XYZ file of C-alpha atoms in Angstrom:
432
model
C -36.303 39.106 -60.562
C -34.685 38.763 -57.185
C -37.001 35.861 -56.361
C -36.334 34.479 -59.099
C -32.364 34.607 -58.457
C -32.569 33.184 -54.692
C -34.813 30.304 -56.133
C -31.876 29.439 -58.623
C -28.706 29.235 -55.847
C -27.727 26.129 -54.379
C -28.024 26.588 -50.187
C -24.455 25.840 -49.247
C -24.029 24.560 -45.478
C -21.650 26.608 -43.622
C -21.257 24.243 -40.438
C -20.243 20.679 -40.171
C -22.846 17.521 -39.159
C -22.108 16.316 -35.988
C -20.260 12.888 -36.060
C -22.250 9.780 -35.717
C -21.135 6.418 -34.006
C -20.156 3.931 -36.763
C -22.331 0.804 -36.563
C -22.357 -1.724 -33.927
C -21.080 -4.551 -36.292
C -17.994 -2.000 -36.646
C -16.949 -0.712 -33.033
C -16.287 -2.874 -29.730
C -16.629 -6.273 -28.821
C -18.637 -7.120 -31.565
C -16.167 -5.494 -33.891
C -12.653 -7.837 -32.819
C -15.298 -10.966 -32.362
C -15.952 -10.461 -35.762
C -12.551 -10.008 -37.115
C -10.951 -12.250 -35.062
C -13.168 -15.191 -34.328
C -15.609 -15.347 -36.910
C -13.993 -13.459 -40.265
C -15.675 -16.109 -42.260
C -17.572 -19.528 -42.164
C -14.452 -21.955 -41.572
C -13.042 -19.812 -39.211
C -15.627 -19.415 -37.393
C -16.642 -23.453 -36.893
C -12.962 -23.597 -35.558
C -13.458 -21.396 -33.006
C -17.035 -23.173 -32.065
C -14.544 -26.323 -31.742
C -11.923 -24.883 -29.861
C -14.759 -22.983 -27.653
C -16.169 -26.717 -27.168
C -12.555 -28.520 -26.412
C -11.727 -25.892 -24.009
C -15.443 -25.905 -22.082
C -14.756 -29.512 -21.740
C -11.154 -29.422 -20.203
C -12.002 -26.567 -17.994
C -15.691 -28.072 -16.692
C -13.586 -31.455 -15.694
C -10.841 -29.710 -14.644
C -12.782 -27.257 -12.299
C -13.907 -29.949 -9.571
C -10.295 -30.637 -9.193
C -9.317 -27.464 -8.190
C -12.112 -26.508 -6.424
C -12.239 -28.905 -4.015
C -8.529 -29.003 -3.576
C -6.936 -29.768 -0.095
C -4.311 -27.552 1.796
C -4.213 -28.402 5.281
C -3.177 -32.080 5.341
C 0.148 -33.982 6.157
C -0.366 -36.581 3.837
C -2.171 -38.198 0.492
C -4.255 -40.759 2.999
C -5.629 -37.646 4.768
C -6.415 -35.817 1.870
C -8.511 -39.066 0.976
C -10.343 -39.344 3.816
C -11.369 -35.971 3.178
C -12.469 -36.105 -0.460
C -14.136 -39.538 0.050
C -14.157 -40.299 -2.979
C -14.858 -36.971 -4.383
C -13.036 -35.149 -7.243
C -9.989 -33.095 -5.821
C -6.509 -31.995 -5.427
C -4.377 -32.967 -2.183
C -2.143 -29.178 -2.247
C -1.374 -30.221 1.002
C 1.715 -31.334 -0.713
C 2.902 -27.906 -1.979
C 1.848 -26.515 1.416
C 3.883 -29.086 3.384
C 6.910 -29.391 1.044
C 6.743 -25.912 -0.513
C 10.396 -25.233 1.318
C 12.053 -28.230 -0.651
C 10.833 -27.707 -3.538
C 12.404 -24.021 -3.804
C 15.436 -24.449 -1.607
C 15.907 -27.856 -1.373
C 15.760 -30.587 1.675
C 19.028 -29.415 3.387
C 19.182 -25.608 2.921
C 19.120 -24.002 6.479
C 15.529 -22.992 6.409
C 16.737 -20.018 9.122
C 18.585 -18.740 6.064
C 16.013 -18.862 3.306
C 16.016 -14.961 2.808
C 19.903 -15.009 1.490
C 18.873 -16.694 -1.758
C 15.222 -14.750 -1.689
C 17.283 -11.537 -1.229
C 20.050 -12.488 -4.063
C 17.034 -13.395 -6.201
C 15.256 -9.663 -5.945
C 18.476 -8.214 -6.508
C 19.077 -10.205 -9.820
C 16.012 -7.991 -11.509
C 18.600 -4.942 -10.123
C 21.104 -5.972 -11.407
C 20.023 -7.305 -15.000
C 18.016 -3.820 -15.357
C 21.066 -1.721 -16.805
C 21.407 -4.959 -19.354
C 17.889 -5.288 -20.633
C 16.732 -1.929 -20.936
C 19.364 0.229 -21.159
C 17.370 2.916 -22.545
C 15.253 3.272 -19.506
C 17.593 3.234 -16.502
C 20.899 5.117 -15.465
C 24.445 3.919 -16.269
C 25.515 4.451 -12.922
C 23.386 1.088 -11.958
C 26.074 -1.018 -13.958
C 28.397 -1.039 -10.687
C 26.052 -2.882 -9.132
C 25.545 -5.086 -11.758
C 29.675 -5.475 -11.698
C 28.936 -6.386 -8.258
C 26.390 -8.559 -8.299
C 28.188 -11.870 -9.221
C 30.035 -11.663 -5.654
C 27.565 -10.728 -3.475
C 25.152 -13.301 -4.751
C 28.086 -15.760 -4.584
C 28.804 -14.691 -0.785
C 24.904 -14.219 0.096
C 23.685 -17.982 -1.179
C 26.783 -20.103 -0.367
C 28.040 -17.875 2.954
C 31.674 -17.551 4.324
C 33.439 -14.745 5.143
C 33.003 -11.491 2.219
C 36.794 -11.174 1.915
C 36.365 -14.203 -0.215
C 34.116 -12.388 -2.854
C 36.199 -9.373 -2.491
C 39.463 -11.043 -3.096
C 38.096 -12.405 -6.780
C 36.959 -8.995 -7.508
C 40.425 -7.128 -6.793
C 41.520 -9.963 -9.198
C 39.613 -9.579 -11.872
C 39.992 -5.757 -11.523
C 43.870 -5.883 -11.193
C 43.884 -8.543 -14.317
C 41.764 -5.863 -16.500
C 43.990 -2.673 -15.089
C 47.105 -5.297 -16.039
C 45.733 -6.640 -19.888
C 44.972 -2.717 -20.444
C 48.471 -1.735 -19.874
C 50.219 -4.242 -21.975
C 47.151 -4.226 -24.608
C 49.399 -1.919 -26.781
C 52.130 -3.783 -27.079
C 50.038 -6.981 -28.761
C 46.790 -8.621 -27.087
C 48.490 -11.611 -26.032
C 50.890 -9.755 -23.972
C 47.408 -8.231 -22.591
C 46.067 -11.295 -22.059
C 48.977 -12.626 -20.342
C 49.649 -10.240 -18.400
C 46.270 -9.908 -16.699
C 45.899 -13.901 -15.993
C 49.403 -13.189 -13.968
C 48.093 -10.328 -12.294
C 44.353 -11.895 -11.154
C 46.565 -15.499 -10.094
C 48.744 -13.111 -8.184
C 45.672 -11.682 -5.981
C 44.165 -14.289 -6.045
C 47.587 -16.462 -4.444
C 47.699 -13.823 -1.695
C 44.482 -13.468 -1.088
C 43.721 -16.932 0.204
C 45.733 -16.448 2.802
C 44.583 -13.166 3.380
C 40.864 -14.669 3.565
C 42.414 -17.734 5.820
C 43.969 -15.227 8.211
C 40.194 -12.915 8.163
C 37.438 -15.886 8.029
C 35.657 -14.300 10.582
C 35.004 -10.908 9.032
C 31.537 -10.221 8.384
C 31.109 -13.956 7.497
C 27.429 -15.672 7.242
C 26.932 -19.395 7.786
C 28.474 -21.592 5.124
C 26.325 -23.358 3.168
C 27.718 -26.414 1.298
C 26.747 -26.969 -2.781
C 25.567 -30.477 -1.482
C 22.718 -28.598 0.625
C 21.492 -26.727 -2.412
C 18.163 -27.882 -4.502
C 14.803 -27.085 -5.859
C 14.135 -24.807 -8.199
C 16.624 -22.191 -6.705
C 19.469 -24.909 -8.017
C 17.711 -24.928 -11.314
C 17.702 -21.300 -11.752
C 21.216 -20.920 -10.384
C 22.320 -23.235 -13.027
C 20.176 -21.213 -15.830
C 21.218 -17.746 -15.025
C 24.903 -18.260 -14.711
C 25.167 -20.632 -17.515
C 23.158 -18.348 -20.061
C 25.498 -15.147 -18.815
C 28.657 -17.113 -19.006
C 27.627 -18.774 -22.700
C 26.905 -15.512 -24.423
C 30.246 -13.943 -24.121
C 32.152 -17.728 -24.883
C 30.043 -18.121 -27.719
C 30.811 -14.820 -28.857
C 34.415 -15.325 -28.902
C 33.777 -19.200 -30.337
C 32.097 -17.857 -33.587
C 34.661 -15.141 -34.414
C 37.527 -17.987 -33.856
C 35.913 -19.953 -36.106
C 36.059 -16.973 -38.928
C 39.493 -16.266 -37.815
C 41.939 -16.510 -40.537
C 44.562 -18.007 -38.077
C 44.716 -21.657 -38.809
C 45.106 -22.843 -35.422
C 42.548 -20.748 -33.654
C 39.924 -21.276 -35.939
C 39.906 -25.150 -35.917
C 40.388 -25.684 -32.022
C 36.951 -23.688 -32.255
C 35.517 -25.790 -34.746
C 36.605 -29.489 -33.407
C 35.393 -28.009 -29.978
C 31.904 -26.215 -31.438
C 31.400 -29.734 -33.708
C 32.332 -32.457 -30.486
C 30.314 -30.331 -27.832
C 27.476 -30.215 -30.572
C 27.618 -33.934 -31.419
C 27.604 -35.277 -27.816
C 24.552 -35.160 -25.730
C 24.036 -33.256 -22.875
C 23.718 -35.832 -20.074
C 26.577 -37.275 -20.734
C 28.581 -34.236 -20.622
C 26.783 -34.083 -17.287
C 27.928 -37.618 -16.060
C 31.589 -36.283 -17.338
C 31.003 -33.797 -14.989
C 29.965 -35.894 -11.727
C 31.997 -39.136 -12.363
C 34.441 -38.915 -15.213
C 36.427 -35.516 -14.415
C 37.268 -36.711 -10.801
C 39.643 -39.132 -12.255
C 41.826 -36.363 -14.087
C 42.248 -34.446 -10.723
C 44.819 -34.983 -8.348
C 44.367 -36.814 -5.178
C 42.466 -35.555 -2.762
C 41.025 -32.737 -5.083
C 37.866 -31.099 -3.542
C 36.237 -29.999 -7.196
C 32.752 -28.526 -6.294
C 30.186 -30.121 -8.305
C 27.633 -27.124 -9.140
C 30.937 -25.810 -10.765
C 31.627 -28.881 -12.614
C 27.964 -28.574 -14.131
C 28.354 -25.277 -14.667
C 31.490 -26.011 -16.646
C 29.813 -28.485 -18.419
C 26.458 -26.610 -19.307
C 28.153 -23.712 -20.404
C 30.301 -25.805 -23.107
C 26.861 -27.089 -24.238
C 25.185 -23.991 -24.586
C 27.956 -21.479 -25.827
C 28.767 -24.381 -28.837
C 25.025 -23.643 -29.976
C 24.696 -20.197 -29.328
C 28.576 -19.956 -31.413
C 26.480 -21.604 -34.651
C 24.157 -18.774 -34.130
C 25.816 -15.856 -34.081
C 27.824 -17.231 -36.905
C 24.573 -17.369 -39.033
C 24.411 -13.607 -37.991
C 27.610 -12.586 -39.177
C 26.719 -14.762 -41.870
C 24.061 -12.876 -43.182
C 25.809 -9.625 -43.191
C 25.989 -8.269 -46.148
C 30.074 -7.976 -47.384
C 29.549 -4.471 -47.737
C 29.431 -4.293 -44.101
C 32.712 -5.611 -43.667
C 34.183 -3.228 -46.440
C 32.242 -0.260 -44.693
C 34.664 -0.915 -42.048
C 37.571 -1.311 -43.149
C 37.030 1.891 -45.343
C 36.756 4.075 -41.917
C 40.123 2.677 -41.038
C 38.658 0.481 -37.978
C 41.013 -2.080 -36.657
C 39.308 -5.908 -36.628
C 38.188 -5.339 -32.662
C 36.504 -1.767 -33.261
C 35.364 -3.126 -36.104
C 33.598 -6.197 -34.410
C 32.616 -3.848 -31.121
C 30.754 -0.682 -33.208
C 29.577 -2.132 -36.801
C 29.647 -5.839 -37.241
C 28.449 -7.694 -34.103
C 25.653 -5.232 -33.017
C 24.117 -6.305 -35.964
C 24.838 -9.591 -36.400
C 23.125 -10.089 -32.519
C 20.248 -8.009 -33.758
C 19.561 -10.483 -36.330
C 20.866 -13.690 -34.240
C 18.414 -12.095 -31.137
C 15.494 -15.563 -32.243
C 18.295 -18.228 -32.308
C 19.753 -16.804 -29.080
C 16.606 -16.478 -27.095
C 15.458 -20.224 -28.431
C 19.057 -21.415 -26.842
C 18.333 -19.716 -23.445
C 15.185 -20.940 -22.986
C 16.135 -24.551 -23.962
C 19.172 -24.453 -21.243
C 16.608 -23.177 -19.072
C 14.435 -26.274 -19.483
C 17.701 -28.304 -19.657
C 18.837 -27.751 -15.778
C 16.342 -30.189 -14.747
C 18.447 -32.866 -16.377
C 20.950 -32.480 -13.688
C 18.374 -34.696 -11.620
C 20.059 -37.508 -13.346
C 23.243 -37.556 -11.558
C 21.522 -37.183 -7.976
C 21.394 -33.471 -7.699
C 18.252 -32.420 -5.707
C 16.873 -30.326 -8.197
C 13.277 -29.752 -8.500
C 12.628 -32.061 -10.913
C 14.621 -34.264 -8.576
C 13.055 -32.987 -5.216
C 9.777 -34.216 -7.103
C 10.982 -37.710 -8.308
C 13.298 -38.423 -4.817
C 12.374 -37.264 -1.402
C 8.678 -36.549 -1.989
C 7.302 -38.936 -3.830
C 9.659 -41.755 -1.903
C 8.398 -40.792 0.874
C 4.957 -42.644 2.640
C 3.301 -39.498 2.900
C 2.936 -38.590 -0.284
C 3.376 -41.450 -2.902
C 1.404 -41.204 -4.969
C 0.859 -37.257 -5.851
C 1.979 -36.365 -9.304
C -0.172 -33.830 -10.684
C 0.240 -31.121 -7.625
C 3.542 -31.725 -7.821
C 4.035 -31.628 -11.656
C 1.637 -28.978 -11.635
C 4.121 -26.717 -9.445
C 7.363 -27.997 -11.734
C 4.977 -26.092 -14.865
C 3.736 -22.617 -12.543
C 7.918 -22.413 -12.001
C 9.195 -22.828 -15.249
C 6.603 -21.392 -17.469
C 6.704 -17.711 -16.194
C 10.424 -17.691 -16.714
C 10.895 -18.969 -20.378
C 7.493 -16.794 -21.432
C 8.899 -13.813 -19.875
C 12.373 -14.596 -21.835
C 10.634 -15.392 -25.183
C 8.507 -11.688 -24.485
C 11.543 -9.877 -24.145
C 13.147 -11.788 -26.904
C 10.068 -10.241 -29.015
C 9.918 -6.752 -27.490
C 14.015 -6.293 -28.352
C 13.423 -7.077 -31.702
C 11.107 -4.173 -31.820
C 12.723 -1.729 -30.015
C 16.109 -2.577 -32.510
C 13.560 -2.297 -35.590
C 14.925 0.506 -36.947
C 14.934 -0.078 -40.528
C 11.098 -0.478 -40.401
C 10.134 2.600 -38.730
């Protein structure tokens, strides 16, 4: 009977199997080859093609580099060398390397001033692009920043720098005072109070030129790519906040403000950039008194701001744009004035969503700063096209040189776009 019994009950296992590895075709390399190159038939004889495209750029591109030249002081020498070999002559980067980042008449005994104002950039943009991650006690120093680059790349004595700063601080201490009476007693109360410091400051800096004063460095002496990124970051920081302003003038319901926005957004839109540039070198001089010393880096800076902050103005305005109204009304029903409206609901999201549009105007002002080349500023576009290849040495040489524009220009607008894209996911919050 009991045998019978035991015979009759299912054996139930009371521990589990150990795991097994899932199949090679399903794990590894083999796994995201599979997926990624070779999903199916037509994918997979498009990445045979690409495989064979890039094999053939890289096996004829190969010789070149690897018999490249460093150690010459011209194109004939490098030739010589080769002999009729496949090669680069890098002797040009090697030899010119100093122009091409600072430009033919920066002091080279004072290249570490703009090397030092360029590591301290990355400081100072740290507490703006990821404010999550570092202390709020670092935004003095990005407050600071603008002056001490100004006084470490073009020299002089530091009152200079420190005089604009007491202005702007005095015109900020001055529109905050008057702010409650009505903002354009604000606002013109603190343009009084910075033209004020500023007036006596001159002569203050006159009387102290000698105070802890570095070698002057005119803007004529400035070139290469250190011009070109001079003219990118301070244009892109100086556009932002105009374009800002530009876009809610032309929502405004005052008549006046917003169409000096729109025939401004609209002409600076409809005009190309190089001329705006040759405005800038040739044209503005004759609207300035005799004897006028207008510095021209500011001129372009002028200039390239207008340009960019028009565009990045149509931007944000297709931000607000796609707000929904209830937004708005969302606002209005916590009793927010317009500006604490704007500062805590509205424009926070109307950047989040205009983040693409922005990013794609930074990067194209980026690009854009070689065009100053056209009006003969030594950029290094220019540096390229002028001194170097006009000289005996090394006419001739285009890819090395073109080659070096490309390693400049490309890490900087990839690194912007990457941001652009790693923003957008860190504001994601609807999605998580």
């Amino acid at each position: 009977m009991s045998d019978t019994h035991a015979q009759s009950v299912a054996f139930v296992r009371d521990t589990m199997l150990p795991e097994q590895e899932p199949p090679a075709t399903e794990r590894g390399v083999i796994k995201w080859l599979r997926e990624n190159l070779f999903p199916d038939w037509i994918n997979a004889i498009l990445t045979l093609v690409a495989i064979y495209f890039l094999y053939k750029i890289v096996s004829g591109a190969w010789p070149w580099f690897l018999n490249g030249i460093w150690s010459t002081d011209s194109l004939a020498e490098c030739r010589e060398i080769l002999q009729g070999t496949t090669g680069a002559c890098f002797s040009v980067l090697t030899e010119r390397w100093n122009q091409l980042l600072f430009g033919f008449q920066y002091p080279n005994e004072e290249y570490w001033r703009p090397t030092l104002a360029f590591i301290l950039l990355f400081v100072a943009a740290a507490p703006l692009l990821f404010a999550m991650y570092v202390p709020r006690k670092v935004l003095i120093f990005t407050a600071l920043y603008p002056f001490i680059a100004f006084w470490l790349i073009w020299g002089g004595t530091i009152i200079v720098p420190i005089v604009a700063l007491v202005g702007f601080i005095a015109a900020y201490v001055a529109f905050k005072q008057f702010e409650r009476n009505s903002f354009a007693a604000g606002l013109g109360a603190g343009v009084l109070a910075a033209a004020v410091v500023w007036y006596v400051g001159g002569f203050l800096s006159s009387a102290m030129s000698g105070v802890l004063a570095l070698p002057e460095v005119p803007s004529r002496d400035m070139g290469g790519f250190m011009l070109n990124f001079i003219l990118g970051t301070v244009c892109v920081s100086l556009s932002l906040p105009i374009g800002i302003l530009l876009a809610l003038g032309r929502q405004s319901s005052m008549p006046i403000i917003k169409w000096i926005c729109v025939v401004f957004i609209e002409f600076i839109r409809g005009v190309p950039l190089i001329t705006l540039l040759f405005v800038a070198n040739v044209v503005l001089a004759y609207f300035l008194p005799p004897g006028t010393n207008f510095d021209l880096i500011l001129r372009v800076i002028i200039m390239i701001t207008m340009f960019s902050s028009a565009y990045i103005a149509e931007v944000i305005r297709g931000g607000l744009a796609a707000l929904p109204r209830g937004q708005y009304e969302a606002a209005d029903s916590l009793g927010l004035d317009y500006p604490q409206a704007m500062r805590l609901i509205i424009m926070p999201q109307a950047l989040k969503i205009s983040i693409p549009g922005i990013v794609n105007v930074a990067v194209g002002l980026f690009k854009d700063t070689t065009l100053v080349s056209v009006i003969s500023m030594f950029d290094l576009v220019g540096m390229i096209r002028g001194p170097i290849l006009a000289s005996t040495e090394w006419n001739g040489v285009y890819w090395e040189l073109w080659g070096f524009a490309i390693l400049m220009f490309f890490p900087v607008c990839y690194g912007i776009s990457k941001y652009s894209q790693w923003l957008e996911r860190q504001l994601a919050t609807d999605h998580r």
